[in-house]
XYZ file of C-alpha atoms in Angstrom:
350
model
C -6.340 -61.755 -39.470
C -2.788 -60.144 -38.722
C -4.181 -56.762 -37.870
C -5.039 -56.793 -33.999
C -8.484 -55.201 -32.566
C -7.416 -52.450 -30.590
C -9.033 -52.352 -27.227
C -11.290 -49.182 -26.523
C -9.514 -47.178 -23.505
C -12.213 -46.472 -20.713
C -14.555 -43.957 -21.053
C -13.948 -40.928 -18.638
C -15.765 -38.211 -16.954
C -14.456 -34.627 -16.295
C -15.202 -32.743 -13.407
C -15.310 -29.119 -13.149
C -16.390 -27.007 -9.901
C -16.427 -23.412 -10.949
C -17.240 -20.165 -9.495
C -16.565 -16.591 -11.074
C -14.920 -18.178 -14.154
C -15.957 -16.035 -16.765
C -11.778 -15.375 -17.921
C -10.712 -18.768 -18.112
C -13.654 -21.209 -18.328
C -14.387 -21.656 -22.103
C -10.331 -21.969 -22.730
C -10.197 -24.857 -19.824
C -13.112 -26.622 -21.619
C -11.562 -26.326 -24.667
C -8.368 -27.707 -23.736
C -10.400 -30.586 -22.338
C -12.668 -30.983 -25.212
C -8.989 -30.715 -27.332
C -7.353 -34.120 -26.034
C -8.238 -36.388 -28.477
C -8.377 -39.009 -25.874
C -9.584 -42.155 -28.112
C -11.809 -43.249 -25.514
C -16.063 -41.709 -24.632
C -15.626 -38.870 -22.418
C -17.811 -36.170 -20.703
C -17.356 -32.853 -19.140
C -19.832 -32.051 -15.806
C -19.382 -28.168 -14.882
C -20.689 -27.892 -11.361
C -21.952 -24.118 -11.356
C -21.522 -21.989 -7.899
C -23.561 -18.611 -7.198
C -20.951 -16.649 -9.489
C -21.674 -12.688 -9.873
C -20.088 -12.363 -12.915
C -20.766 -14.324 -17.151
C -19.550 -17.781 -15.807
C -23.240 -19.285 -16.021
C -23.824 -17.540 -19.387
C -20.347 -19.201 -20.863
C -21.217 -22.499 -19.533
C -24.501 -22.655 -20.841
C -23.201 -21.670 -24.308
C -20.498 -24.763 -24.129
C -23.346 -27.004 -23.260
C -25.204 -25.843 -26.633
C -22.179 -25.681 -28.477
C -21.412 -29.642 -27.681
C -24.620 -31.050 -27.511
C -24.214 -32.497 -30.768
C -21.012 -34.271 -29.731
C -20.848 -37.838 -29.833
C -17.312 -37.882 -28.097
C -17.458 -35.329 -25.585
C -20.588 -33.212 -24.508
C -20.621 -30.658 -21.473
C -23.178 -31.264 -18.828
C -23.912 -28.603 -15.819
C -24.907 -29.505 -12.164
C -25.826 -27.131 -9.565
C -23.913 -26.385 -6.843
C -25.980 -23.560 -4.612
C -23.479 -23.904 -1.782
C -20.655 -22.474 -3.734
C -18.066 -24.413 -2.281
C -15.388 -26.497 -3.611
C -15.682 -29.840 -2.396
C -19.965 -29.680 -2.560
C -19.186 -28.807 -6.090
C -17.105 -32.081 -6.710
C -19.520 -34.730 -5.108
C -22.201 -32.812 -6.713
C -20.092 -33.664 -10.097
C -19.362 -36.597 -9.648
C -22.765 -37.667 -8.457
C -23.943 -36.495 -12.382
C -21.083 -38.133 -14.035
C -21.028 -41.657 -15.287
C -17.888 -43.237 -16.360
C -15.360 -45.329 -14.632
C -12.173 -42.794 -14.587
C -12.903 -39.512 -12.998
C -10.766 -36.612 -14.025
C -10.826 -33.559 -11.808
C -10.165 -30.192 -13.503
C -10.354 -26.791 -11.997
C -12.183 -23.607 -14.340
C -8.940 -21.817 -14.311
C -6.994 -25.050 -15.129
C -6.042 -26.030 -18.803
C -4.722 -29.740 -19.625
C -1.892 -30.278 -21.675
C -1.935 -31.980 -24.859
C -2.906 -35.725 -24.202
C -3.072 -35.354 -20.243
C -5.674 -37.684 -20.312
C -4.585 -40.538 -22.623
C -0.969 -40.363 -20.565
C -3.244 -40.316 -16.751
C -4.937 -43.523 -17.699
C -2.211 -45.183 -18.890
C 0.051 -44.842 -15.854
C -3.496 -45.570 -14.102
C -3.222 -49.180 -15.325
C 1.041 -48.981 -15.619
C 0.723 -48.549 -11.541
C -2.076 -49.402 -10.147
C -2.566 -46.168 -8.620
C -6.111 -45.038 -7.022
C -5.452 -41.654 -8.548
C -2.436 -40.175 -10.562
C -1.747 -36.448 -10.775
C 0.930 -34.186 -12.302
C 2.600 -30.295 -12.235
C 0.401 -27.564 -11.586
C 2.171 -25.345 -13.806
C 1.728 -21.769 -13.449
C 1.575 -19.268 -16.277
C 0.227 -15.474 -16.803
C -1.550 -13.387 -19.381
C -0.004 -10.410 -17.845
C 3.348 -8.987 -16.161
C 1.759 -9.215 -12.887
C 0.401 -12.677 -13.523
C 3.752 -13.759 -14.848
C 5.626 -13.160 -11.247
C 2.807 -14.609 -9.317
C 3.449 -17.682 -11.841
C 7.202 -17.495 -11.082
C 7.120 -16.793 -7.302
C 4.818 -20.500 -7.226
C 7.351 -22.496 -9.654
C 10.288 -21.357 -7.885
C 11.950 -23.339 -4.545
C 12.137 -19.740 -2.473
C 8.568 -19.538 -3.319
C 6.964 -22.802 -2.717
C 10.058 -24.660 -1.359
C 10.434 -28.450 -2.517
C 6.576 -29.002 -3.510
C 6.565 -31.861 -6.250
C 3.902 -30.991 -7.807
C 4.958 -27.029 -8.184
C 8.517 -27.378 -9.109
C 8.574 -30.875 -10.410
C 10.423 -34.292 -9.761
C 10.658 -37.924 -10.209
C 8.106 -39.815 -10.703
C 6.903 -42.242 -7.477
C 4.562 -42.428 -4.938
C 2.658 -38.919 -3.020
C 0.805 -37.806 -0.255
C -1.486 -36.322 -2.159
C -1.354 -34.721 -5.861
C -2.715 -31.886 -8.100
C -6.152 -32.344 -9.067
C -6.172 -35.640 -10.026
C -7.301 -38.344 -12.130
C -9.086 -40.971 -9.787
C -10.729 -44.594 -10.928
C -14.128 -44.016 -9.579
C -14.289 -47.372 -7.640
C -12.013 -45.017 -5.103
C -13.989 -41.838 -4.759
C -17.052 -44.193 -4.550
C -15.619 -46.529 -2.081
C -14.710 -43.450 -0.045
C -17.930 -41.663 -0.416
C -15.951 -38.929 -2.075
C -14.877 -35.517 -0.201
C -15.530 -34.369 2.795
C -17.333 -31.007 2.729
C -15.921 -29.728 5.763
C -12.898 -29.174 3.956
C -13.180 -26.041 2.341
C -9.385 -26.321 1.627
C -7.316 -28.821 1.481
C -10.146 -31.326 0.488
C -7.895 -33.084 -2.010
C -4.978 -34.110 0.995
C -7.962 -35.362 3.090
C -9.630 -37.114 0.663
C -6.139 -39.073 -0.539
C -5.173 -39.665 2.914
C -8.384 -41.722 2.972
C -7.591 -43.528 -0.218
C -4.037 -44.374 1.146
C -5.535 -45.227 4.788
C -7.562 -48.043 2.614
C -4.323 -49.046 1.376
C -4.866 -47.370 -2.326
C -1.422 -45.620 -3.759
C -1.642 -42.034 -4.740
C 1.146 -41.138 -7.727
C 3.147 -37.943 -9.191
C 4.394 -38.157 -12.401
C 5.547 -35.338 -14.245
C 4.634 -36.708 -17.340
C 1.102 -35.063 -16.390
C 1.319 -31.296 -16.556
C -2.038 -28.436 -16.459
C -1.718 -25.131 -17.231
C -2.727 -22.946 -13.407
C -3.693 -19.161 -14.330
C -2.827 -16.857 -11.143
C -4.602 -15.153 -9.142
C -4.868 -11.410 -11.022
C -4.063 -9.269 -7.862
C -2.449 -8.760 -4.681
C -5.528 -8.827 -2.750
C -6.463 -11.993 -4.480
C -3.262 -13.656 -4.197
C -2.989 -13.015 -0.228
C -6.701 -14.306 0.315
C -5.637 -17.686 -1.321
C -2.520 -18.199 0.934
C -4.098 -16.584 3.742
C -6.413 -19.689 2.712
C -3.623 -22.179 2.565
C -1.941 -21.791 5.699
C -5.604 -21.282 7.450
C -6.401 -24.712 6.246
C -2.949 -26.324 6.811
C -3.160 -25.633 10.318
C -6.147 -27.611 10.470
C -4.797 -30.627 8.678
C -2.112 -30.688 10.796
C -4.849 -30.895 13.948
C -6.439 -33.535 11.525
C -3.757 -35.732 11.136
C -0.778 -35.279 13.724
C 2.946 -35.793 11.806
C 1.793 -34.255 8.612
C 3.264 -31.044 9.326
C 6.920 -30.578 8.192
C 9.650 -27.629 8.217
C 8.606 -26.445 4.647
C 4.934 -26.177 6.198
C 6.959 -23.757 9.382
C 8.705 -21.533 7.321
C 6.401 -19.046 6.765
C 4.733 -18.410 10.207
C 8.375 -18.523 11.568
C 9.152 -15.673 9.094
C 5.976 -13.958 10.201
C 6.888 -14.391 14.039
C 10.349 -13.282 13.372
C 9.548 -10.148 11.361
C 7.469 -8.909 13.640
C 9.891 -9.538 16.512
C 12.803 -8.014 14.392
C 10.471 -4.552 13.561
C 9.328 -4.270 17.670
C 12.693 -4.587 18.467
C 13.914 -2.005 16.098
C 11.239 0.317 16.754
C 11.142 0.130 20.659
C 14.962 -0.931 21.601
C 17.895 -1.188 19.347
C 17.431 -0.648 15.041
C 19.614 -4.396 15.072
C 16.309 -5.555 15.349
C 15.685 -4.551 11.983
C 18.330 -6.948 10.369
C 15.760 -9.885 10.362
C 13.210 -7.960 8.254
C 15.985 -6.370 6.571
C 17.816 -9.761 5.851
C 14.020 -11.475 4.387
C 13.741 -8.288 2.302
C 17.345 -9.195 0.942
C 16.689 -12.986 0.463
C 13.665 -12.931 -1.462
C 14.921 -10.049 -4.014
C 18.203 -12.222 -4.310
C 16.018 -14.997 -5.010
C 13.886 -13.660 -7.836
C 16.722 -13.294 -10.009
C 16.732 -16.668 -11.110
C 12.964 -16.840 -10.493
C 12.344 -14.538 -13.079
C 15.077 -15.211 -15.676
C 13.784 -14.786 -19.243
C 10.487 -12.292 -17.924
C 9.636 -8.544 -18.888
C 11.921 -6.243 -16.331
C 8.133 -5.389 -15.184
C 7.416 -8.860 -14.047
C 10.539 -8.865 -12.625
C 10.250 -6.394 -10.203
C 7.096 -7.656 -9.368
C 8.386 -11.123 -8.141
C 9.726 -10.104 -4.603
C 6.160 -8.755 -4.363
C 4.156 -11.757 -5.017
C 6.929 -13.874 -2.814
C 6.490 -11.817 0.405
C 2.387 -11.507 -0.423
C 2.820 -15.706 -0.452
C 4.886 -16.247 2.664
C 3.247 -13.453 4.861
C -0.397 -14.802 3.956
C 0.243 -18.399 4.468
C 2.079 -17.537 7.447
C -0.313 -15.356 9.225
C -3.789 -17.963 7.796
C -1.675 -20.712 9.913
C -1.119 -18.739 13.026
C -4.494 -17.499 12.971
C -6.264 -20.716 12.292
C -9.592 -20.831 14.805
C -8.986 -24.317 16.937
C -12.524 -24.524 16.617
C -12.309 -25.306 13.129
C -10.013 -27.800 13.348
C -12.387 -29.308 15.893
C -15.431 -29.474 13.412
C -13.666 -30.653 10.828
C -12.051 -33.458 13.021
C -15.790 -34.184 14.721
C -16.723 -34.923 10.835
C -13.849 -37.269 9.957
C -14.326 -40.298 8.111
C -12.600 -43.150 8.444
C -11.117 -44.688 5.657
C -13.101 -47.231 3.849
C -11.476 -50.919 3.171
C -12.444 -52.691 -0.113
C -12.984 -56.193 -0.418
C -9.512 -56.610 -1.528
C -7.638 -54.720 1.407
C -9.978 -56.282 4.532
C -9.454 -60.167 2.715
C-alpha cells in the first residue's frame, strides 16, 4: 500500500469553570466545539452558584451536543463557586489523556488545539500555553483590552504582549497531559488566585517543563466596568503578595511597580496638600506618563476608547498596587500551611 495510515491524535478533554457567564459562554463553547481538532474530544463545564442565565445556557449546549459523536458538553457541579474547586471538579469528570483548560469568557483560536498538542509532543512539555489576547465588544471594553496588551499596562508579561517561544514560569490557561495534573493531584484550592503559577511551580519542582509559544493565542473578553476591572487587579496583586510569601525570589521589579506607584502617589498628594504643591509633581508626572502612553496603546481605536485608556491603566496599576500592600499575612500563612510538595514520577526519582 503507498498510502500511509494516519495515526489518530489523542483524544482531549476541555475544561471549563464558569460562574456568571451568561455573555460569553455559548460563544467560548462554540469556538471550542469549532476546532476541528481530528482527534475525540469533550467539553466538561463546571457550573458555580451564578445569579444570572449561565446554568440555563449550559444546559441548552449540553442538549444541543448530545448527539455529537466528536465533541459533546458535559456539566459538573461546583457548589463552592471557586476557581480552582471548579477545575479538579472538571477534571475529576473528564476522561481523556490531554487536558485543555478554557475559561467561560475565553474563546480559542482557530486550531488552538491541534497546534497545543503538537508542540506537546514537539517539546515534551507538561503543559503548553499561549497569548491571552484581549479584545472588546464595546469602547470601554476596547481600552481595558488595550491597557492589558500594552508594556505601560502590563509591562513585559509574555503571555499579554507576546514573545519568543521557550520555556515559562507558568502560562495562560493551559493545555496539560493529564499524567501531570494527576501526578500532582491537580490544584490547590487554597489558591483562589494565582492557582495556575502554583500549580506549574509544582510541575516544574517535579522536573516537568512548562512552555509559551505564541503560536497558541485565545480570545480574553474584559471585564465590562470600572468597578469590575479594579476588583480583578485588586485580586491580582492581593494574591501576588501571597505567592511571593509562598515561594521567596518569585517576586520581581515588574511585580513592584505598582505598589511603589501607589506609595509614591500618596506621598506626592500629602506632601502637596500639607507642605509644599512640589509634592504634587509625582502624581502629576504618573498622570502624564500613562496619557503619553496610551497613544500608541490605542492606535487604530474609536477617539472614545481612546480616552478611556488612561482610565483603565491607572484603575490597573492602583488596584494591583493597593491588593499587594493590603494582602492579610494571614493568608499567606494558610495557604503556605496547605502547600504541597511537588510530586516526583517514576522517571524524575530513577
Amino acid at each position: 500500500m503507498n498510502a500511509k495510515s494516519e495515526v489518530q491524535p489523542p483524544a482531549v478533554s476541555v475544561i471549563m469553570p464558569v460562574l456568571n457567564e451568561e455573555r460569553h459562554l455559548r460563544e467560548a463553547v462554540h469556538a471550542i466545539l469549532q476546532q476541528e481538532y481530528a482527534g475525540e474530544m469533550e467539553v466538561v463545564v463546571a457550573l458555580g452558584p451564578s445569579t444570572d442565565r449561565t446554568d440555563e445556557i449550559a444546559a441548552e449546549l449540553v442538549r444541543e451536543t448530545e448527539s455529537n459523536a466528536w465533541g459533546r458538553v458535559h456539566t459538573v457541579p461546583n457548589p463552592t463557586g471557586r476557581t480552582p474547586a471548579a477545575l479538579n471538579a472538571a477534571i475529576k469528570a473528564s476522561r481523556h489523556p490531554i487536558v485543555v483548560r478554557v475559561d467561560g469568557h475565553a474563546a480559542l483560536s482557530p486550531g488552538y488545539i491541534t497546534t497545543a498538542v503538537r508542540l506537546l509532543e514537539e517539546t515534551g512539555a507538561m503543559n503548553v500555553g499561549g497569548i491571552m489576547h484581549a479584545e472588546g465588544q464595546n469602547d470601554w471594553e476596547h481600552a481595558v483590552a488595550a491597557a492589558m496588551t500594552s508594556k505601560i499596562g502590563v509591562g513585559n508579561a509574555a503571555f499579554h504582549t507576546g514573545g519568543d517561544a521557550q520555556q515559562a514560569e507558568t502560562v495562560y490557561l493551559g493545555v496539560f497531559r493529564r499524567e501531570a495534573l494527576e501526578q500532582q493531584g491537580g490544584y490547590n484550592e487554597e489558591f483562589i488566585r494565582a492557582q495556575d503559577w502554583e500549580l506549574n511551580f509544582r510541575i516544574r519542582e517535579a522536573g516537568g517543563m512548562i512552555w509559551f509559544s505564541p503560536e497558541l493565542k485565545v480570545s480574553y473578553r474584559p471585564r465590562p466596568s470600572v468597578k469590575a476591572l479594579a476588583k480583578q487587579y485588586k485580586d491580582y496583586g492581593r494574591w501576588r503578595h501571597v505567592v511571593a510569601r509562598y515561594h521567596e525570589g518569585s517576586i520581581n521589579l515588574r511585580y513592584l511597580a505598582p505598589p511603589t506607584a501607589v506609595c509614591a502617589i500618596a506621598a506626592g498628594i500629602v506632601v502637596g496638600a500639607a507642605l509644599t504643591p512640589w509634592g504634587l509633581v509625582i502624581p502629576g508626572g504618573y498622570l502624564a506618563a500613562i496619557a503619553a502612553g496610551s497613544v500608541p496603546a490605542g492606535k487604530g481605536l474609536p477617539l472614545k476608547a481612546r480616552l478611556q485608556i488612561p482610565v483603565a491603566l491607572a484603575t490597573m496599576h492602583m488596584s494591583w498596587g493597593w491588593g499587594f500592600l493590603t494582602s492579610p499575612r494571614s493568608l499567606a500563612k494558610r495557604v503556605i500551611a496547605s502547600r504541597r510538595p511537588a510530586v516526583l514520577g517514576e522517571t524524575q526519582e530513577a
